[in-house]
Short mmCIF file of C-alpha atoms in Angstrom, two decimals:
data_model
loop_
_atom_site.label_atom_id
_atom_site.label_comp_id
_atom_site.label_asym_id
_atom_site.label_seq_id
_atom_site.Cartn_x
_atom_site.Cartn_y
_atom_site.Cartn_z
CA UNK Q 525 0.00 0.00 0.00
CA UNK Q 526 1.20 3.59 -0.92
CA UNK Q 527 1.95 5.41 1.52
CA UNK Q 528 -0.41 8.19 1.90
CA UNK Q 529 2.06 11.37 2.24
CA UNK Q 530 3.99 9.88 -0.57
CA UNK Q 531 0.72 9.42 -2.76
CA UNK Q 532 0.27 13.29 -2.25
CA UNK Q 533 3.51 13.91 -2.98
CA UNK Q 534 3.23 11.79 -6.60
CA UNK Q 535 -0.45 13.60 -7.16
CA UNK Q 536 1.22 17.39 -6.30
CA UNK Q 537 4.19 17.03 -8.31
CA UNK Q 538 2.03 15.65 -11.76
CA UNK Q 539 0.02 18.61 -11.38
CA UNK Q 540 2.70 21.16 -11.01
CA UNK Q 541 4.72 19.32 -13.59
CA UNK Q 542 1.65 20.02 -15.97
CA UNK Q 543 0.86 22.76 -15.19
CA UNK Q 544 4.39 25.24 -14.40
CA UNK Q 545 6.57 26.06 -17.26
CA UNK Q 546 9.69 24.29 -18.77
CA UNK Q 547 12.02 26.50 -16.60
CA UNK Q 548 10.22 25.81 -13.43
CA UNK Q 549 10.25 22.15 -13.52
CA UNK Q 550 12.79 22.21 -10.53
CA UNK Q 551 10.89 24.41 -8.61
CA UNK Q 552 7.34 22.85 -9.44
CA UNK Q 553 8.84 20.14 -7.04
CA UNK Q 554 9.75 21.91 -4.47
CA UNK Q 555 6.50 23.41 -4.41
CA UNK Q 556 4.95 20.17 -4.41
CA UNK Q 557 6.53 19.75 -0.90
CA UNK Q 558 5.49 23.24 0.51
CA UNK Q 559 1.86 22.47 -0.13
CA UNK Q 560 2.01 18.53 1.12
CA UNK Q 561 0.25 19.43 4.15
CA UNK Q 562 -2.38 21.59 3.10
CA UNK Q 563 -5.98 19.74 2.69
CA UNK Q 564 -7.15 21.11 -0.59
CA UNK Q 565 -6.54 19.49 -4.10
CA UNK Q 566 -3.73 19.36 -6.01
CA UNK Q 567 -5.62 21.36 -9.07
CA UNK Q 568 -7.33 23.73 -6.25
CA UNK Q 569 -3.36 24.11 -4.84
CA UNK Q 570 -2.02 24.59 -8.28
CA UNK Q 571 -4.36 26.98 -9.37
CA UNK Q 572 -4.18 29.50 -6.60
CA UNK Q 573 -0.11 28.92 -6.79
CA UNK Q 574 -0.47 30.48 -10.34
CA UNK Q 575 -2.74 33.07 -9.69
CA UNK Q 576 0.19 34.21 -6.22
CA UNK Q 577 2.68 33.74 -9.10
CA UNK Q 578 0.88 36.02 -11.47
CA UNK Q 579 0.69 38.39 -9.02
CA UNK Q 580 4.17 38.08 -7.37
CA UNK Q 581 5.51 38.96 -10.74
CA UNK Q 582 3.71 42.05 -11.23
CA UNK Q 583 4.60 43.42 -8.32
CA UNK Q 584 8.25 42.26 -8.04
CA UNK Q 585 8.95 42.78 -11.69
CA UNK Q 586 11.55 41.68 -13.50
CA UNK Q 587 15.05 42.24 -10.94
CA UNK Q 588 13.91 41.98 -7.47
CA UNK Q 589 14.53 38.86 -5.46
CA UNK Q 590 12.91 36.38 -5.59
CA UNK Q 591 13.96 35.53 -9.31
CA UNK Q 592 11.32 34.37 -11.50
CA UNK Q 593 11.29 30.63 -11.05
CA UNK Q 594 11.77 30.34 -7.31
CA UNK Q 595 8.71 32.93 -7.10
CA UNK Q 596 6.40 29.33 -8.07
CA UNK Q 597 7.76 28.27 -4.32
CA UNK Q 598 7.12 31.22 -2.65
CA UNK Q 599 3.45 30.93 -4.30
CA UNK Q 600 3.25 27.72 -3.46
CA UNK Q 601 3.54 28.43 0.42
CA UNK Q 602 1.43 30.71 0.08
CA UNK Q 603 -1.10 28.86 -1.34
CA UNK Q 604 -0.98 26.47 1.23
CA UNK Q 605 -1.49 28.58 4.09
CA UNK Q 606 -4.24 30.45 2.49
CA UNK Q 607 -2.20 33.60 2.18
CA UNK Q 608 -2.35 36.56 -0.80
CA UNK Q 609 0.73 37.94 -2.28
CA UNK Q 610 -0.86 41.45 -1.88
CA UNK Q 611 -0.11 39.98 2.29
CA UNK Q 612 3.13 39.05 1.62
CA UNK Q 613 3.86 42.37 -0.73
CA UNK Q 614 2.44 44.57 2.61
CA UNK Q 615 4.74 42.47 5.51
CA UNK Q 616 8.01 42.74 3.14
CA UNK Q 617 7.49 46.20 2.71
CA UNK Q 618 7.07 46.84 6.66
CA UNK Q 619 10.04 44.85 6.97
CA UNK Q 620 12.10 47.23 4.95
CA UNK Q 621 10.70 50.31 6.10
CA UNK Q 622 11.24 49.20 9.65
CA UNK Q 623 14.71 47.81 8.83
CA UNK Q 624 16.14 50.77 7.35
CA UNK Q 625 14.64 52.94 10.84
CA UNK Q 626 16.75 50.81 12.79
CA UNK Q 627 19.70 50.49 10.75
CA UNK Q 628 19.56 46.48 11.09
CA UNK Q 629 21.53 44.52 8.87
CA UNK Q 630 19.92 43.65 5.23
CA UNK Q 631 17.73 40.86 4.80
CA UNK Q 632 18.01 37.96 2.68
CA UNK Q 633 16.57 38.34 -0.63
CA UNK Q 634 15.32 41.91 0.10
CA UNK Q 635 13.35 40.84 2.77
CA UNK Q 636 11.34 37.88 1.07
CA UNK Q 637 12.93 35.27 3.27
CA UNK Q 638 11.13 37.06 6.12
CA UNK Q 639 8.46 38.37 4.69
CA UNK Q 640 7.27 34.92 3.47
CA UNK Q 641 8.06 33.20 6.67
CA UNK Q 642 5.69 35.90 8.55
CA UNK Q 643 2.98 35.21 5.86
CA UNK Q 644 2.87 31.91 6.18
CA UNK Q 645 3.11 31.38 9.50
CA UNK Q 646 -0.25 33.98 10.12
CA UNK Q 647 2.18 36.97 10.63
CA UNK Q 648 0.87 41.00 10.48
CA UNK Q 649 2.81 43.63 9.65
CA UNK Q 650 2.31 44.80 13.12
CA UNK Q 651 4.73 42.17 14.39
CA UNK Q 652 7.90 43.45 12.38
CA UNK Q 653 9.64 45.21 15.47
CA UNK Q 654 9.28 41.86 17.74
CA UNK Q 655 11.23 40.26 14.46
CA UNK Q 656 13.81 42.23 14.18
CA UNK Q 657 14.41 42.04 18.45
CA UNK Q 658 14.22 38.50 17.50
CA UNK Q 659 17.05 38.49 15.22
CA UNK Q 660 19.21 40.44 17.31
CA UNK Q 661 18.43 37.90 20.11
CA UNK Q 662 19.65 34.25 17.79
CA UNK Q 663 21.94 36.15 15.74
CA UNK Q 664 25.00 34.06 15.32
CA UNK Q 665 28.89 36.22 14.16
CA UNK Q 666 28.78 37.04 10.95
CA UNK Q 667 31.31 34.14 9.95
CA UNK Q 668 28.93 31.58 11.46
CA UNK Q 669 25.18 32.94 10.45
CA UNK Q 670 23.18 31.29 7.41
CA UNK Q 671 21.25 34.74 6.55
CA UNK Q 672 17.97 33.39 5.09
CA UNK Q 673 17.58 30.76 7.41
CA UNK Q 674 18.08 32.72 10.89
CA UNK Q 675 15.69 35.61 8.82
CA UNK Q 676 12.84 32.35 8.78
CA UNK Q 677 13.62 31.22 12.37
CA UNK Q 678 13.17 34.86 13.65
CA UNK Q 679 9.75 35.39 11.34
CA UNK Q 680 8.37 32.12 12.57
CA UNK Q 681 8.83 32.74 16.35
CA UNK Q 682 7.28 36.43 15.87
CA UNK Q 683 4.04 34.98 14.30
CA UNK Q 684 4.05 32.55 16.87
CA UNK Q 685 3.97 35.08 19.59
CA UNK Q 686 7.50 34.20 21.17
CA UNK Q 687 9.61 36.99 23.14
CA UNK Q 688 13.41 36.95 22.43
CA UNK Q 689 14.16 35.32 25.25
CA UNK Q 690 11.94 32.92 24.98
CA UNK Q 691 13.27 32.38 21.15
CA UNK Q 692 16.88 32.10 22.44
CA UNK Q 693 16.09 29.86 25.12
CA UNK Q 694 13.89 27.43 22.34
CA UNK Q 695 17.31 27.64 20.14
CA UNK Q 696 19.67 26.62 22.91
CA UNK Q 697 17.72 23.80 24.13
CA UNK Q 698 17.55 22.22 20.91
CA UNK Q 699 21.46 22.93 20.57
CA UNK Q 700 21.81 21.23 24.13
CA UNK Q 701 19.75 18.08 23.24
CA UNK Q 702 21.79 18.14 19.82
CA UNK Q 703 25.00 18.09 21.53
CA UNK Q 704 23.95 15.25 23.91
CA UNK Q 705 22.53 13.24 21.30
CA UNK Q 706 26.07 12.90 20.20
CA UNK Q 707 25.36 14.70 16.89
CA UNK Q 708 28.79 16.27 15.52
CA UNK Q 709 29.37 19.74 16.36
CA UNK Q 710 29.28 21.70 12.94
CA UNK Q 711 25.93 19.80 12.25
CA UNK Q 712 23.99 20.98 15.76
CA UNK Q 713 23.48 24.53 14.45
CA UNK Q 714 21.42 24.13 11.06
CA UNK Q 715 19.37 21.36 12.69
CA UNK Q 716 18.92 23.11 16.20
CA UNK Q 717 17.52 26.14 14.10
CA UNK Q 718 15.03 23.60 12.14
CA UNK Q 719 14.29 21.44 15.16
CA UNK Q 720 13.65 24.51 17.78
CA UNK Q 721 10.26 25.58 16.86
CA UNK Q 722 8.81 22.00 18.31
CA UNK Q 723 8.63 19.81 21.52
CA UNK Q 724 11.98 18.96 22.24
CA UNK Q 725 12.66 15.45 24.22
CA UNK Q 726 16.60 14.71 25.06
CA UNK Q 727 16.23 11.34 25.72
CA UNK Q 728 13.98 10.22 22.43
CA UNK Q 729 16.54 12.34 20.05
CA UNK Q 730 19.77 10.72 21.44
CA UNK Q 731 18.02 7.19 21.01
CA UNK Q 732 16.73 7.78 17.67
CA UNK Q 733 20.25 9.56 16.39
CA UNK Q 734 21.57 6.42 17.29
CA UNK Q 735 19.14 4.18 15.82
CA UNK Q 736 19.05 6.11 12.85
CA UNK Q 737 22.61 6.29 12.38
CA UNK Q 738 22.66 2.32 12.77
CA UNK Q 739 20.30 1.96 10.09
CA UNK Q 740 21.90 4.30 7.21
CA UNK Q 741 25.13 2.71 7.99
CA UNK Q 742 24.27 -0.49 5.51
CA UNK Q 743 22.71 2.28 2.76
CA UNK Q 744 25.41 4.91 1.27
CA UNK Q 745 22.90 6.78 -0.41
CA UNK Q 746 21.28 7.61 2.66
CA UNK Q 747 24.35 8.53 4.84
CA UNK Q 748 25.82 10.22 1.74
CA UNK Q 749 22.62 12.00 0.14
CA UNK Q 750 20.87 13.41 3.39
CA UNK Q 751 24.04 14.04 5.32
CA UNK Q 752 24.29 14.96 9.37
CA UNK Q 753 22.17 17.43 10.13
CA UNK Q 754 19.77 16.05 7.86
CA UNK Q 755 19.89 12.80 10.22
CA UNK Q 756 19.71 15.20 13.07
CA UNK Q 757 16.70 17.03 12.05
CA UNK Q 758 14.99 13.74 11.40
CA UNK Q 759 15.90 12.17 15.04
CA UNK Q 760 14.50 14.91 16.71
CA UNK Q 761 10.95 13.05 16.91
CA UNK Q 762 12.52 9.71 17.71
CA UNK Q 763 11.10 6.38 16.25
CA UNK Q 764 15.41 6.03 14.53
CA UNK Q 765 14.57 2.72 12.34
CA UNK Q 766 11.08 3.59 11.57
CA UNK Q 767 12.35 7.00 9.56
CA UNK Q 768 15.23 4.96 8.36
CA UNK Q 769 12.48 3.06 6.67
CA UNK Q 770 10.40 5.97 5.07
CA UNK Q 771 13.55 7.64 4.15
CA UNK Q 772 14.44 4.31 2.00
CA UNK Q 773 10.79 4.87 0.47
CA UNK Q 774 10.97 8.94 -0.16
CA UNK Q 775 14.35 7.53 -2.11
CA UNK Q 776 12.51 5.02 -4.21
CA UNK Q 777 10.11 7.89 -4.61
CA UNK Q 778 12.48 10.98 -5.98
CA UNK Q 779 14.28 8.12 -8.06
CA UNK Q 780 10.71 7.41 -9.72
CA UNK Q 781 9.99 10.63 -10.95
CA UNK Q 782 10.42 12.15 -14.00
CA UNK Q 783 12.11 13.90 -15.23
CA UNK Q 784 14.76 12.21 -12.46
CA UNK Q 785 16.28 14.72 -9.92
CA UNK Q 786 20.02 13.45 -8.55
CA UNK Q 787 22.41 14.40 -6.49
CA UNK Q 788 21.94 17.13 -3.77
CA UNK Q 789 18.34 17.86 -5.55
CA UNK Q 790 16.93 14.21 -5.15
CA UNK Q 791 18.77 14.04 -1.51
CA UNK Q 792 16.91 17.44 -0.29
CA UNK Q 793 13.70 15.82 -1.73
CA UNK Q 794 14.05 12.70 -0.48
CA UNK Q 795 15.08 14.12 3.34
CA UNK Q 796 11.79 16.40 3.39
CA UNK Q 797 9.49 13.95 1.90
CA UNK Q 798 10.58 11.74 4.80
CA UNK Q 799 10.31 14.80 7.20
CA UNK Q 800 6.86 15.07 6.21
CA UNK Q 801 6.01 11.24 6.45
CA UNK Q 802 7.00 10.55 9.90
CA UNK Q 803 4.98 14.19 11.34
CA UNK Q 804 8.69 16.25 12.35
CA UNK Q 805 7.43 19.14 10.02
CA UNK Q 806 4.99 20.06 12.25
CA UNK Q 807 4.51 21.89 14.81
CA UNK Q 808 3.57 25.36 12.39
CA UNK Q 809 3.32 24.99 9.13
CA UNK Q 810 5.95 27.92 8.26
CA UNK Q 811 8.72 25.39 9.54
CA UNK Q 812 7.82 23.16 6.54
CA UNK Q 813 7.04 25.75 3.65
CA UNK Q 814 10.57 27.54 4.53
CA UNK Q 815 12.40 24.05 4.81
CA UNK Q 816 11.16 23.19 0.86
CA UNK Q 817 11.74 27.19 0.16
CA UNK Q 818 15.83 26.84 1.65
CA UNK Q 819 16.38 23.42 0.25
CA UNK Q 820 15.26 24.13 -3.40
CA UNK Q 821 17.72 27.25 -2.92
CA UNK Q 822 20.30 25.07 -1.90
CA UNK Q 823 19.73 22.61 -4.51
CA UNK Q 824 20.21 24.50 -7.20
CA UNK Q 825 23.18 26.35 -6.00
CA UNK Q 826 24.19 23.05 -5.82
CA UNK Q 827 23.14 21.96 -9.28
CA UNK Q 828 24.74 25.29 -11.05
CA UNK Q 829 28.04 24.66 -9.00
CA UNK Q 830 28.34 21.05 -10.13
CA UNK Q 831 27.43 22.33 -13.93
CA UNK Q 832 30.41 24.60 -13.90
CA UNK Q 833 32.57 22.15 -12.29
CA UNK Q 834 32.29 19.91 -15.36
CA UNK Q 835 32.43 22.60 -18.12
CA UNK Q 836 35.67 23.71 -16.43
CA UNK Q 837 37.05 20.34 -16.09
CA UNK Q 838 36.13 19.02 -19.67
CA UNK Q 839 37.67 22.98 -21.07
#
């Protein structure tokens, strides 16, 4: 029997395949994930994506961030959290007006990142100043920070109503349970900022980091493909061999489509679909949106990088 999550997944993906243009065939994935959890159809989903899309390009134009094909993801959360681009047009301009007041540092993508992340996660415009004291509050050194994702973290605890201490003491729990798990030390930050916004239970993440961990060992493209802190972020609701298992199946999955994703693409795929089969992207729904949002970013930085790698090694 397919599993259900998965089934969505398939059903998603074929309608954002048919539906988004050549150039967004990448993306039309990733957008599949961002709107996994929501209850309406996949035509009903991929409709109002294209109608946000419309919209986001006519207001954005043609040069401001998001580009043009990673605008379908940004529709696509929106979609799923019932959300307008006229919404996420008003927050990202509050954002910028209110950044430039305080002289705060810039945001990623011109304040999309954030704005999108407030959207999504039931955000006003009203709660801009509590994200930028948010900010200052997790804000890693400059050498250390991941922009765009500590700009989500931030605009996820202010629509959730959390003070900045309350946000720093969320973050440093989940690094603490992390660290205790046993999970390397240059892995605990990306997955303590993924893994803060839910219940956090020491004992059930270091047993299923080491379950898990047992069960990639005898499957490469597992250990290889999702990598550390994807294992991390995955152990945080425990059940190890159990997520082994529906990581094996979101594998069989990605490898089924077509046209077939590989390398860091069909690995980020893969880790979320799995992420969404065994419940860890909840609590809030902004947690999963951004996670497909960041990972198709990452992907394809990681697709272009490995495209120039060849044409300079075969010049």
């Amino acid at each position: 029997m397919v599993n259900a999550v998965i089934e969505r997944f398939q059903r998603l993906d074929a309608a954002f395949s048919e539906r988004a243009s050549k150039g967004e065939c990448l993306y039309g994935r990733f957008s599949a994930l961002a709107c996994i959890s929501a209850t309406e159809t996949p035509d009903v989903l991929t409709d109002r994506t294209l109608t946000i899309r419309d919209r986001m390009n006519e207001g954005l134009g043609s040069w401001r961030s998001p580009g043009r094909a990673m605008r379908l993801v940004f529709s696509a959360a929106l979609a799923s959290s019932n959300r307008t681009a006229d919404q996420f047009f008003a927050i990202r301009e509050a954002l910028n007006e209110r950044r430039r007041e305080r002289g705060s540092r810039m945001l990623s993508h011109g304040g999309s990142c954030a704005a999108l992340a407030l959207a999504v996660a039931g955000g006003e415009t009203g709660q801009v100043d509590t994200f930028f004291d948010i900010l200052d509050e997790i804000a890693l050194p400059w050498w250390r920070r991941v922009p765009a994702r500590e700009d989500v973290l931030a605009a996820t605890f202010a629509a959730m109503g959390e003070t900045p201490d309350c946000a720093r003491k969320k973050l440093d729990r989940a690094r603490n349970a992390l660290r205790a798990a046993g999970v390397p030390g240059h892995h605990v930050e990306g997955a303590a900022q993924e893994i803060c916004l839910g219940p956090i239970d020491h004992g059930e993440i270091a047993a299923a980091w080491t379950s898990l961990n047992t069960a990639v060992r005898g499957r490469p493209v597992l250990r290889n493909g999702v990598g550390k802190t994807g294992l991390a972020v995955l152990a945080a609701r425990g059940r190890g061999a159990e997520t082994a298992d529906r990581l094996v199946s979101s594998f069989e999955t990605v490898r089924a489509l077509r046209p077939r994703p590989s390398g860091q693409v069909a690995a980020r795929l893969a880790m979320r679909l799995a992420q969404a089969q065994t419940g860890t992207s909840q609590p809030h729904a902004a947690a999963r949106d951004l996670a497909a949002i960041l990972a198709a970013q990452a992907a394809v930085i990681a697709a272009v990088a490995g495209t120039t790698a060849a044409v300079a090694a075969a010049s």
